[in-house]
PDB file of C-alpha atoms and ligand atoms in Angstrom:
ATOM      1  CA  MET A1060      22.222  15.442  10.116  1.00  0.00           C
ATOM      2  CA  VAL A1061      21.350  15.700  13.903  1.00  0.00           C
ATOM      3  CA  GLN A1062      20.499  12.389  15.243  1.00  0.00           C
ATOM      4  CA  PHE A1063      17.497  12.433  17.322  1.00  0.00           C
ATOM      5  CA  THR A1064      16.229   9.682  19.663  1.00  0.00           C
ATOM      6  CA  LEU A1065      13.508   8.957  21.791  1.00  0.00           C
ATOM      7  CA  PRO A1066      13.887  10.600  25.534  1.00  0.00           C
ATOM      8  CA  LYS A1067      15.110   8.223  27.831  1.00  0.00           C
ATOM      9  CA  ASN A1068      12.684   5.930  29.563  1.00  0.00           C
ATOM     10  CA  SER A1069      10.323   7.468  27.497  1.00  0.00           C
ATOM     11  CA  LYS A1070       6.934   5.509  27.041  1.00  0.00           C
ATOM     12  CA  VAL A1071       4.369   6.070  24.387  1.00  0.00           C
ATOM     13  CA  THR A1072       1.367   7.983  26.011  1.00  0.00           C
ATOM     14  CA  LYS A1073      -2.345   8.366  24.750  1.00  0.00           C
ATOM     15  CA  GLY A1074      -2.603  11.888  23.122  1.00  0.00           C
ATOM     16  CA  LYS A1075      -5.408  14.220  22.005  1.00  0.00           C
ATOM     17  CA  ALA A1076      -8.571  12.937  20.109  1.00  0.00           C
ATOM     18  CA  TRP A1077      -9.231  15.150  17.188  1.00  0.00           C
ATOM     19  CA  ASN A1078     -12.449  15.465  15.336  1.00  0.00           C
ATOM     20  CA  PRO A1079     -14.805  12.929  16.577  1.00  0.00           C
ATOM     21  CA  PRO A1080     -17.778  12.329  14.813  1.00  0.00           C
ATOM     22  CA  SER A1081     -21.336  13.320  16.013  1.00  0.00           C
ATOM     23  CA  LYS A1082     -23.431  10.249  17.737  1.00  0.00           C
ATOM     24  CA  ASP A1083     -25.641  10.193  14.757  1.00  0.00           C
ATOM     25  CA  ALA A1084     -22.816  10.355  11.890  1.00  0.00           C
ATOM     26  CA  GLU A1085     -23.450   7.876   9.061  1.00  0.00           C
ATOM     27  CA  ALA A1086     -22.251   4.674   9.917  1.00  0.00           C
ATOM     28  CA  GLY A1087     -19.089   3.497   8.087  1.00  0.00           C
ATOM     29  CA  ARG A1088     -18.422   7.126   6.967  1.00  0.00           C
ATOM     30  CA  TRP A1089     -15.582   7.893   9.434  1.00  0.00           C
ATOM     31  CA  ARG A1090     -12.335   5.971   9.853  1.00  0.00           C
ATOM     32  CA  GLU A1091     -10.545   6.034  13.084  1.00  0.00           C
ATOM     33  CA  TYR A1092      -6.428   6.821  12.803  1.00  0.00           C
ATOM     34  CA  ARG A1093      -4.168   6.325  15.895  1.00  0.00           C
ATOM     35  CA  ILE A1094      -0.868   8.090  15.080  1.00  0.00           C
ATOM     36  CA  TYR A1095       2.364   8.255  16.615  1.00  0.00           C
ATOM     37  CA  ARG A1096       3.531  11.755  17.571  1.00  0.00           C
ATOM     38  CA  PHE A1097       6.884  12.810  18.716  1.00  0.00           C
ATOM     39  CA  ASP A1098       8.585  16.031  18.713  1.00  0.00           C
ATOM     40  CA  PRO A1099      12.022  15.771  20.116  1.00  0.00           C
ATOM     41  CA  GLU A1100      12.373  19.594  20.609  1.00  0.00           C
ATOM     42  CA  THR A1101       9.465  19.629  23.200  1.00  0.00           C
ATOM     43  CA  GLY A1102      11.525  16.934  25.224  1.00  0.00           C
ATOM     44  CA  GLU A1103       7.915  15.527  25.804  1.00  0.00           C
ATOM     45  CA  ASN A1104       7.476  11.584  25.592  1.00  0.00           C
ATOM     46  CA  PRO A1105       5.716  10.392  22.453  1.00  0.00           C
ATOM     47  CA  ARG A1106       2.158  10.018  22.147  1.00  0.00           C
ATOM     48  CA  VAL A1107      -0.552   8.634  19.919  1.00  0.00           C
ATOM     49  CA  ASP A1108      -3.072  11.093  18.838  1.00  0.00           C
ATOM     50  CA  THR A1109      -6.439   9.821  17.474  1.00  0.00           C
ATOM     51  CA  TYR A1110      -8.135  11.634  14.506  1.00  0.00           C
ATOM     52  CA  TRP A1111     -11.486  10.694  12.479  1.00  0.00           C
ATOM     53  CA  VAL A1112     -11.400  10.978   8.788  1.00  0.00           C
ATOM     54  CA  ASP A1113     -14.186  11.804   6.622  1.00  0.00           C
ATOM     55  CA  MET A1114     -14.039   8.707   3.845  1.00  0.00           C
ATOM     56  CA  LYS A1115     -16.578  10.502   1.877  1.00  0.00           C
ATOM     57  CA  ASP A1116     -14.141  13.743   1.501  1.00  0.00           C
ATOM     58  CA  CYS A1117     -10.969  11.686   1.197  1.00  0.00           C
ATOM     59  CA  GLY A1118      -8.834   9.412  -1.115  1.00  0.00           C
ATOM     60  CA  PRO A1119      -9.078   5.688  -0.514  1.00  0.00           C
ATOM     61  CA  MET A1120      -5.276   5.291   0.451  1.00  0.00           C
ATOM     62  CA  VAL A1121      -3.571   5.716   3.754  1.00  0.00           C
ATOM     63  CA  LEU A1122      -1.308   8.607   2.455  1.00  0.00           C
ATOM     64  CA  ASP A1123      -4.679  10.488   1.408  1.00  0.00           C
ATOM     65  CA  ALA A1124      -5.725  10.196   4.933  1.00  0.00           C
ATOM     66  CA  LEU A1125      -2.580  11.586   6.353  1.00  0.00           C
ATOM     67  CA  ILE A1126      -2.892  14.329   3.830  1.00  0.00           C
ATOM     68  CA  TRP A1127      -6.331  14.849   4.696  1.00  0.00           C
ATOM     69  CA  ILE A1128      -5.581  15.180   8.445  1.00  0.00           C
ATOM     70  CA  LYS A1129      -2.581  17.409   7.697  1.00  0.00           C
ATOM     71  CA  ASN A1130      -4.798  20.052   5.629  1.00  0.00           C
ATOM     72  CA  LYS A1131      -7.912  19.946   7.470  1.00  0.00           C
ATOM     73  CA  ILE A1132      -7.244  19.002  11.312  1.00  0.00           C
ATOM     74  CA  ASP A1133      -3.827  19.112  12.460  1.00  0.00           C
ATOM     75  CA  PRO A1134      -1.141  21.047  10.154  1.00  0.00           C
ATOM     76  CA  THR A1135       1.758  20.105  12.828  1.00  0.00           C
ATOM     77  CA  LEU A1136       1.450  16.214  11.417  1.00  0.00           C
ATOM     78  CA  THR A1137       4.697  15.407   9.984  1.00  0.00           C
ATOM     79  CA  PHE A1138       5.542  12.806   7.315  1.00  0.00           C
ATOM     80  CA  ARG A1139       7.397  12.027   4.134  1.00  0.00           C
ATOM     81  CA  ARG A1140       5.942  11.732   0.833  1.00  0.00           C
ATOM     82  CA  SER A1141       6.546  12.727  -2.886  1.00  0.00           C
ATOM     83  CA  CYS A1142       5.296  10.703  -6.006  1.00  0.00           C
ATOM     84  CA  ARG A1143       2.254   9.218  -4.535  1.00  0.00           C
ATOM     85  CA  GLU A1144       2.722   6.560  -6.788  1.00  0.00           C
ATOM     86  CA  GLY A1145       5.010   3.982  -4.912  1.00  0.00           C
ATOM     87  CA  VAL A1146       8.000   4.919  -6.825  1.00  0.00           C
ATOM     88  CA  CYS A1147       9.873   7.138  -4.632  1.00  0.00           C
ATOM     89  CA  GLY A1148      10.028   5.264  -1.382  1.00  0.00           C
ATOM     90  CA  SER A1149       9.547   8.235   0.884  1.00  0.00           C
ATOM     91  CA  CYS A1150       6.290   7.445   2.435  1.00  0.00           C
ATOM     92  CA  SER A1151       7.305   4.226   4.226  1.00  0.00           C
ATOM     93  CA  MET A1152       5.910   3.593   7.727  1.00  0.00           C
ATOM     94  CA  ASN A1153       4.199   1.156   9.765  1.00  0.00           C
ATOM     95  CA  ILE A1154       0.717   0.911   9.091  1.00  0.00           C
ATOM     96  CA  ALA A1155      -1.548  -1.581  11.091  1.00  0.00           C
ATOM     97  CA  GLY A1156       1.368  -3.442  12.251  1.00  0.00           C
ATOM     98  CA  THR A1157       3.293  -3.805   8.831  1.00  0.00           C
ATOM     99  CA  ASN A1158       5.809  -2.029   7.185  1.00  0.00           C
ATOM    100  CA  THR A1159       4.543  -0.512   3.785  1.00  0.00           C
ATOM    101  CA  LEU A1160       4.238   2.336   1.701  1.00  0.00           C
ATOM    102  CA  ALA A1161       1.171   4.649   2.729  1.00  0.00           C
ATOM    103  CA  CYS A1162       0.369   5.685  -0.957  1.00  0.00           C
ATOM    104  CA  THR A1163      -0.030   2.183  -2.018  1.00  0.00           C
ATOM    105  CA  MET A1164      -1.955   1.024   1.045  1.00  0.00           C
ATOM    106  CA  HIS A1165      -5.482   1.009   0.587  1.00  0.00           C
ATOM    107  CA  ALA A1166      -7.305   1.985   3.708  1.00  0.00           C
ATOM    108  CA  ASP A1167      -9.857  -0.874   3.285  1.00  0.00           C
ATOM    109  CA  ASP A1168      -6.993  -3.521   3.214  1.00  0.00           C
ATOM    110  CA  ALA A1169      -6.208  -2.860   7.012  1.00  0.00           C
ATOM    111  CA  PRO A1170      -7.235  -5.649   9.270  1.00  0.00           C
ATOM    112  CA  SER A1171      -9.249  -3.328  11.557  1.00  0.00           C
ATOM    113  CA  SER A1172     -11.286  -0.516  11.122  1.00  0.00           C
ATOM    114  CA  VAL A1173      -8.932   1.533  13.425  1.00  0.00           C
ATOM    115  CA  ILE A1174      -5.920   2.005  11.686  1.00  0.00           C
ATOM    116  CA  ALA A1175      -2.485   2.463  13.840  1.00  0.00           C
ATOM    117  CA  VAL A1176       0.420   4.353  12.200  1.00  0.00           C
ATOM    118  CA  TYR A1177       3.937   4.490  13.444  1.00  0.00           C
ATOM    119  CA  PRO A1178       7.338   5.563  11.856  1.00  0.00           C
ATOM    120  CA  LEU A1179       9.321   2.341  10.525  1.00  0.00           C
ATOM    121  CA  PRO A1180      10.390   0.394  13.700  1.00  0.00           C
ATOM    122  CA  HIS A1181      13.911   0.689  15.361  1.00  0.00           C
ATOM    123  CA  MET A1182      14.937   3.792  13.578  1.00  0.00           C
ATOM    124  CA  PRO A1183      15.708   6.848  15.310  1.00  0.00           C
ATOM    125  CA  VAL A1184      12.629   9.462  14.859  1.00  0.00           C
ATOM    126  CA  VAL A1185      13.343  12.714  13.500  1.00  0.00           C
ATOM    127  CA  LYS A1186       9.652  14.043  14.161  1.00  0.00           C
ATOM    128  CA  ASP A1187       6.276  11.857  14.311  1.00  0.00           C
ATOM    129  CA  LEU A1188       6.378   9.430  11.350  1.00  0.00           C
ATOM    130  CA  VAL A1189       9.697  10.611   9.683  1.00  0.00           C
ATOM    131  CA  PRO A1190      12.408   8.545  10.920  1.00  0.00           C
ATOM    132  CA  ASP A1191      16.274   9.174  10.571  1.00  0.00           C
ATOM    133  CA  MET A1192      17.686   7.376   7.352  1.00  0.00           C
ATOM    134  CA  THR A1193      21.206   8.656   7.540  1.00  0.00           C
ATOM    135  CA  ARG A1194      22.762   5.369   8.727  1.00  0.00           C
ATOM    136  CA  PHE A1195      20.691   3.477   6.013  1.00  0.00           C
ATOM    137  CA  TYR A1196      22.012   5.905   3.112  1.00  0.00           C
ATOM    138  CA  ALA A1197      25.526   5.714   4.507  1.00  0.00           C
ATOM    139  CA  GLN A1198      25.410   2.157   4.354  1.00  0.00           C
ATOM    140  CA  HIS A1199      23.941   2.173   0.953  1.00  0.00           C
ATOM    141  CA  ARG A1200      26.951   4.513  -0.346  1.00  0.00           C
ATOM    142  CA  SER A1201      29.557   2.070   1.251  1.00  0.00           C
ATOM    143  CA  ILE A1202      28.504  -0.571  -1.292  1.00  0.00           C
ATOM    144  CA  GLU A1203      29.322   2.151  -4.168  1.00  0.00           C
ATOM    145  CA  PRO A1204      26.216   1.688  -6.051  1.00  0.00           C
ATOM    146  CA  TRP A1205      27.405   2.593  -9.441  1.00  0.00           C
ATOM    147  CA  LEU A1206      29.021   1.064 -12.200  1.00  0.00           C
ATOM    148  CA  LYS A1207      32.806   0.296 -11.859  1.00  0.00           C
ATOM    149  CA  THR A1208      34.802  -0.365 -15.011  1.00  0.00           C
ATOM    150  CA  ASP A1209      38.467  -0.631 -16.089  1.00  0.00           C
ATOM    151  CA  SER A1210      37.934  -0.895 -19.540  1.00  0.00           C
ATOM    152  CA  PRO A1211      37.932   2.205 -21.838  1.00  0.00           C
ATOM    153  CA  THR A1212      34.640   3.931 -21.649  1.00  0.00           C
ATOM    154  CA  PRO A1213      32.645   3.080 -25.045  1.00  0.00           C
ATOM    155  CA  GLN A1214      31.873   5.848 -27.594  1.00  0.00           C
ATOM    156  CA  LYS A1215      28.129   5.554 -27.105  1.00  0.00           C
ATOM    157  CA  GLU A1216      27.085   2.973 -24.142  1.00  0.00           C
ATOM    158  CA  TRP A1217      28.115   0.081 -22.186  1.00  0.00           C
ATOM    159  CA  ARG A1218      26.304  -2.720 -24.082  1.00  0.00           C
ATOM    160  CA  GLN A1219      24.501  -5.756 -22.253  1.00  0.00           C
ATOM    161  CA  SER A1220      22.919  -8.967 -23.772  1.00  0.00           C
ATOM    162  CA  HIS A1221      19.240  -9.317 -23.186  1.00  0.00           C
ATOM    163  CA  GLU A1222      19.933 -12.594 -20.977  1.00  0.00           C
ATOM    164  CA  ASP A1223      22.319 -10.500 -18.956  1.00  0.00           C
ATOM    165  CA  ARG A1224      19.909  -7.651 -18.716  1.00  0.00           C
ATOM    166  CA  GLU A1225      17.199 -10.017 -17.292  1.00  0.00           C
ATOM    167  CA  LYS A1226      19.420 -10.887 -14.460  1.00  0.00           C
ATOM    168  CA  LEU A1227      18.861  -7.661 -13.039  1.00  0.00           C
ATOM    169  CA  ASP A1228      15.184  -8.162 -12.953  1.00  0.00           C
ATOM    170  CA  GLY A1229      13.875  -8.216  -9.101  1.00  0.00           C
ATOM    171  CA  LEU A1230      16.822  -6.201  -8.330  1.00  0.00           C
ATOM    172  CA  TYR A1231      16.600  -3.031 -10.149  1.00  0.00           C
ATOM    173  CA  GLU A1232      13.224  -2.282  -9.175  1.00  0.00           C
ATOM    174  CA  CYS A1233      14.167  -1.545  -5.463  1.00  0.00           C
ATOM    175  CA  ILE A1234      13.035   2.016  -4.367  1.00  0.00           C
ATOM    176  CA  LEU A1235      15.329   1.910  -0.977  1.00  0.00           C
ATOM    177  CA  CYS A1236      11.928   2.593   1.086  1.00  0.00           C
ATOM    178  CA  ALA A1237      13.625   0.649   3.734  1.00  0.00           C
ATOM    179  CA  CYS A1238      10.618  -1.518   4.824  1.00  0.00           C
ATOM    180  CA  CYS A1239      12.726  -4.789   4.531  1.00  0.00           C
ATOM    181  CA  SER A1240      15.448  -3.798   6.776  1.00  0.00           C
ATOM    182  CA  THR A1241      13.487  -2.028   9.447  1.00  0.00           C
ATOM    183  CA  ALA A1242      11.466  -5.506   9.492  1.00  0.00           C
ATOM    184  CA  CYS A1243      14.611  -7.329   9.856  1.00  0.00           C
ATOM    185  CA  PRO A1244      15.726  -8.458  13.367  1.00  0.00           C
ATOM    186  CA  SER A1245      19.250  -8.837  12.650  1.00  0.00           C
ATOM    187  CA  TYR A1246      19.119  -5.497  11.250  1.00  0.00           C
ATOM    188  CA  TRP A1247      17.181  -4.244  14.490  1.00  0.00           C
ATOM    189  CA  TRP A1248      19.932  -5.795  16.864  1.00  0.00           C
ATOM    190  CA  ASN A1249      22.936  -5.089  14.681  1.00  0.00           C
ATOM    191  CA  GLY A1250      22.236  -2.443  12.229  1.00  0.00           C
ATOM    192  CA  ASP A1251      25.490  -0.600  13.074  1.00  0.00           C
ATOM    193  CA  ARG A1252      27.371  -3.481  11.553  1.00  0.00           C
ATOM    194  CA  TYR A1253      25.239  -5.528   9.457  1.00  0.00           C
ATOM    195  CA  LEU A1254      23.861  -4.122   6.236  1.00  0.00           C
ATOM    196  CA  GLY A1255      20.678  -5.413   6.097  1.00  0.00           C
ATOM    197  CA  PRO A1256      18.474  -6.777   3.494  1.00  0.00           C
ATOM    198  CA  ALA A1257      17.810  -3.285   1.381  1.00  0.00           C
ATOM    199  CA  VAL A1258      21.433  -2.769   0.864  1.00  0.00           C
ATOM    200  CA  LEU A1259      22.526  -6.088   0.138  1.00  0.00           C
ATOM    201  CA  LEU A1260      19.901  -6.377  -2.555  1.00  0.00           C
ATOM    202  CA  GLN A1261      21.535  -3.408  -3.973  1.00  0.00           C
ATOM    203  CA  ALA A1262      25.002  -5.044  -3.729  1.00  0.00           C
ATOM    204  CA  GLN A1263      23.802  -7.918  -5.369  1.00  0.00           C
ATOM    205  CA  ARG A1264      22.173  -5.573  -8.203  1.00  0.00           C
ATOM    206  CA  TRP A1265      25.934  -4.751  -8.961  1.00  0.00           C
ATOM    207  CA  VAL A1266      27.623  -7.986  -8.531  1.00  0.00           C
ATOM    208  CA  GLU A1267      25.092  -9.397 -10.933  1.00  0.00           C
ATOM    209  CA  ASP A1268      25.571  -6.672 -13.581  1.00  0.00           C
ATOM    210  CA  SER A1269      27.635  -8.270 -16.129  1.00  0.00           C
ATOM    211  CA  ARG A1270      29.067  -4.687 -17.285  1.00  0.00           C
ATOM    212  CA  ASP A1271      30.771  -4.116 -13.805  1.00  0.00           C
ATOM    213  CA  GLU A1272      34.320  -5.117 -13.794  1.00  0.00           C
ATOM    214  CA  ARG A1273      34.939  -4.966  -9.912  1.00  0.00           C
ATOM    215  CA  THR A1274      32.692  -8.081  -8.915  1.00  0.00           C
ATOM    216  CA  GLY A1275      35.762  -9.623  -6.955  1.00  0.00           C
ATOM    217  CA  GLU A1276      36.249  -6.332  -5.062  1.00  0.00           C
ATOM    218  CA  ARG A1277      32.687  -6.031  -4.172  1.00  0.00           C
ATOM    219  CA  LEU A1278      32.581  -9.427  -2.942  1.00  0.00           C
ATOM    220  CA  ASP A1279      35.712  -8.875  -0.929  1.00  0.00           C
ATOM    221  CA  ASP A1280      34.325  -6.097   0.784  1.00  0.00           C
ATOM    222  CA  LEU A1281      31.124  -8.002   2.084  1.00  0.00           C
ATOM    223  CA  GLU A1282      33.315 -10.982   3.308  1.00  0.00           C
ATOM    224  CA  ASP A1283      32.734 -10.062   6.676  1.00  0.00           C
ATOM    225  CA  PRO A1284      31.014 -11.865  10.052  1.00  0.00           C
ATOM    226  CA  PHE A1285      28.752  -8.828  10.278  1.00  0.00           C
ATOM    227  CA  ARG A1286      28.135  -6.826   6.802  1.00  0.00           C
ATOM    228  CA  LEU A1287      26.816  -9.811   5.005  1.00  0.00           C
ATOM    229  CA  TYR A1288      26.619 -12.692   7.136  1.00  0.00           C
ATOM    230  CA  ARG A1289      24.148 -11.672  10.048  1.00  0.00           C
ATOM    231  CA  CYS A1290      21.345 -12.779   7.752  1.00  0.00           C
ATOM    232  CA  HIS A1291      19.623 -15.626   9.193  1.00  0.00           C
ATOM    233  CA  THR A1292      17.078 -16.251   6.590  1.00  0.00           C
ATOM    234  CA  ILE A1293      14.191 -15.321   8.784  1.00  0.00           C
ATOM    235  CA  LEU A1294      12.642 -13.844   5.852  1.00  0.00           C
ATOM    236  CA  ASN A1295      10.602 -10.934   7.371  1.00  0.00           C
ATOM    237  CA  CYS A1296      12.411  -8.865   4.567  1.00  0.00           C
ATOM    238  CA  THR A1297      10.645 -10.660   1.592  1.00  0.00           C
ATOM    239  CA  LYS A1298       7.251 -10.340   3.378  1.00  0.00           C
ATOM    240  CA  ALA A1299       7.653  -6.683   3.945  1.00  0.00           C
ATOM    241  CA  CYS A1300       8.754  -5.613   0.630  1.00  0.00           C
ATOM    242  CA  PRO A1301       6.074  -3.489  -0.934  1.00  0.00           C
ATOM    243  CA  LYS A1302       7.409  -3.590  -4.429  1.00  0.00           C
ATOM    244  CA  GLY A1303       7.205  -7.733  -4.294  1.00  0.00           C
ATOM    245  CA  LEU A1304      10.969  -8.249  -4.180  1.00  0.00           C
ATOM    246  CA  ASN A1305      12.953 -10.829  -2.522  1.00  0.00           C
ATOM    247  CA  PRO A1306      16.003  -9.452  -0.611  1.00  0.00           C
ATOM    248  CA  ALA A1307      16.387 -12.710   1.292  1.00  0.00           C
ATOM    249  CA  LYS A1308      16.787 -14.408  -2.273  1.00  0.00           C
ATOM    250  CA  ALA A1309      19.336 -11.810  -3.136  1.00  0.00           C
ATOM    251  CA  ILE A1310      21.365 -12.258   0.097  1.00  0.00           C
ATOM    252  CA  ALA A1311      21.328 -16.132  -0.634  1.00  0.00           C
ATOM    253  CA  SER A1312      22.770 -15.623  -4.138  1.00  0.00           C
ATOM    254  CA  LEU A1313      25.733 -13.429  -2.522  1.00  0.00           C
ATOM    255  CA  LYS A1314      26.482 -15.898  -0.363  1.00  0.00           C
ATOM    256  CA  ALA A1315      26.323 -18.561  -2.855  1.00  0.00           C
ATOM    257  CA  LYS A1316      28.936 -16.433  -4.849  1.00  0.00           C
ATOM    258  CA  MET A1317      31.108 -16.168  -1.849  1.00  0.00           C
ATOM    259  CA  VAL A1318      31.406 -19.985  -1.840  1.00  0.00           C
ATOM    260  CA  GLU A1319      31.551 -20.437  -5.649  1.00  0.00           C
ATOM    261  CA  ARG A1320      34.802 -18.031  -5.456  1.00  0.00           C
ATOM    262  CA  THR A1321      36.631 -20.262  -2.721  1.00  0.00           C
TER     263      THR A1321
HETATM  264  S1  SF4 B 838      16.278 -13.186   5.337  1.00  0.00           S
HETATM  265 FE1  SF4 B 838      17.794 -12.257   6.435  1.00  0.00          FE
HETATM  266  S2  SF4 B 838      17.613  -9.739   5.870  1.00  0.00           S
HETATM  267 FE2  SF4 B 838      15.743 -11.071   5.548  1.00  0.00          FE
HETATM  268  S3  SF4 B 838      14.588 -10.546   7.638  1.00  0.00           S
HETATM  269 FE3  SF4 B 838      15.727 -12.657   7.589  1.00  0.00          FE
HETATM  270  S4  SF4 B 838      17.638 -11.935   8.635  1.00  0.00           S
HETATM  271 FE4  SF4 B 838      16.762  -9.894   8.142  1.00  0.00          FE
HETATM  272  S1  SF4 B 839      13.646  -4.500  -1.240  1.00  0.00           S
HETATM  273 FE1  SF4 B 839      11.651  -4.040  -1.157  1.00  0.00          FE
HETATM  274  S2  SF4 B 839      11.149  -3.185   0.837  1.00  0.00           S
HETATM  275 FE2  SF4 B 839      13.584  -3.548   0.753  1.00  0.00          FE
HETATM  276  S3  SF4 B 839      14.091  -1.363   0.325  1.00  0.00           S
HETATM  277 FE3  SF4 B 839      13.778  -2.294  -2.019  1.00  0.00          FE
HETATM  278  S4  SF4 B 839      11.808  -1.605  -2.221  1.00  0.00           S
HETATM  279 FE4  SF4 B 839      11.912  -1.295  -0.071  1.00  0.00          FE
HETATM  280  S1  FES B 840       4.854   8.996  -1.919  1.00  0.00           S
HETATM  281 FE1  FES B 840       6.539   7.942  -3.320  1.00  0.00          FE
HETATM  282  S2  FES B 840       6.224   5.867  -2.629  1.00  0.00           S
HETATM  283 FE2  FES B 840       4.783   6.489  -1.434  1.00  0.00          FE
END
């Protein structure tokens, strides 16, 4: 995938104001959105465009507003979305200063009546609200997120006790939205070498799986000053997770496993 980055010395400028309501508009009916816009192909600096959304004509979630804007005002506005149910992880972005999912964030939960929408922070931007996730996915692949075994494959299925299955709760639900990793200062500064909370939570998911037979190999792979140990327990990741998961706890468990085996 082509890597797009912001132009050198770029600064975000005030952009166009679209669809302002008339002066005698019904109070509270229109909600103002200020949305980051950037198209690397134009060579122009990023800008913030302002849109007013008719809340009587639009669903309650921030994603509804983005779709409304795209359909009714500005078809060039670009963002990712798929499930609209908080399960695919594709609509993650920074809304009102917080990394979250646009489809599960109610517009009324924004702390201000004006809602600012930016792409996930500290990622290269492909266009508008679409970050380039290439490195994030490569890091996920690097932990080999699949069952690895040496025993002969059973005829029916790999079995697991209820107790062992429960150990995966809080890990398997991750939707790889990257809200946590892009809220982590260590990942901002060392994202080329530090795996970040999302990928480490996934690593812990496979280390914890009683059916997996390569735990030692998985831990060896994480034994590195950057891949795991750049976590300084700042906990931004746990605060950011829109699924209520605790990546910082998963990282602490990985570190504990490293100590246990020495
Ligand atoms: S706890 Fe670790 S992974 Fe989470 S935000 Fe802090 S440094 Fe990043
Ligand atoms: S741990 Fe939470 S915030 Fe991080 S990628 Fe998974 S679902 Fe998203
Ligand atoms: S559209 Fe799938 S998580 Fe929001």
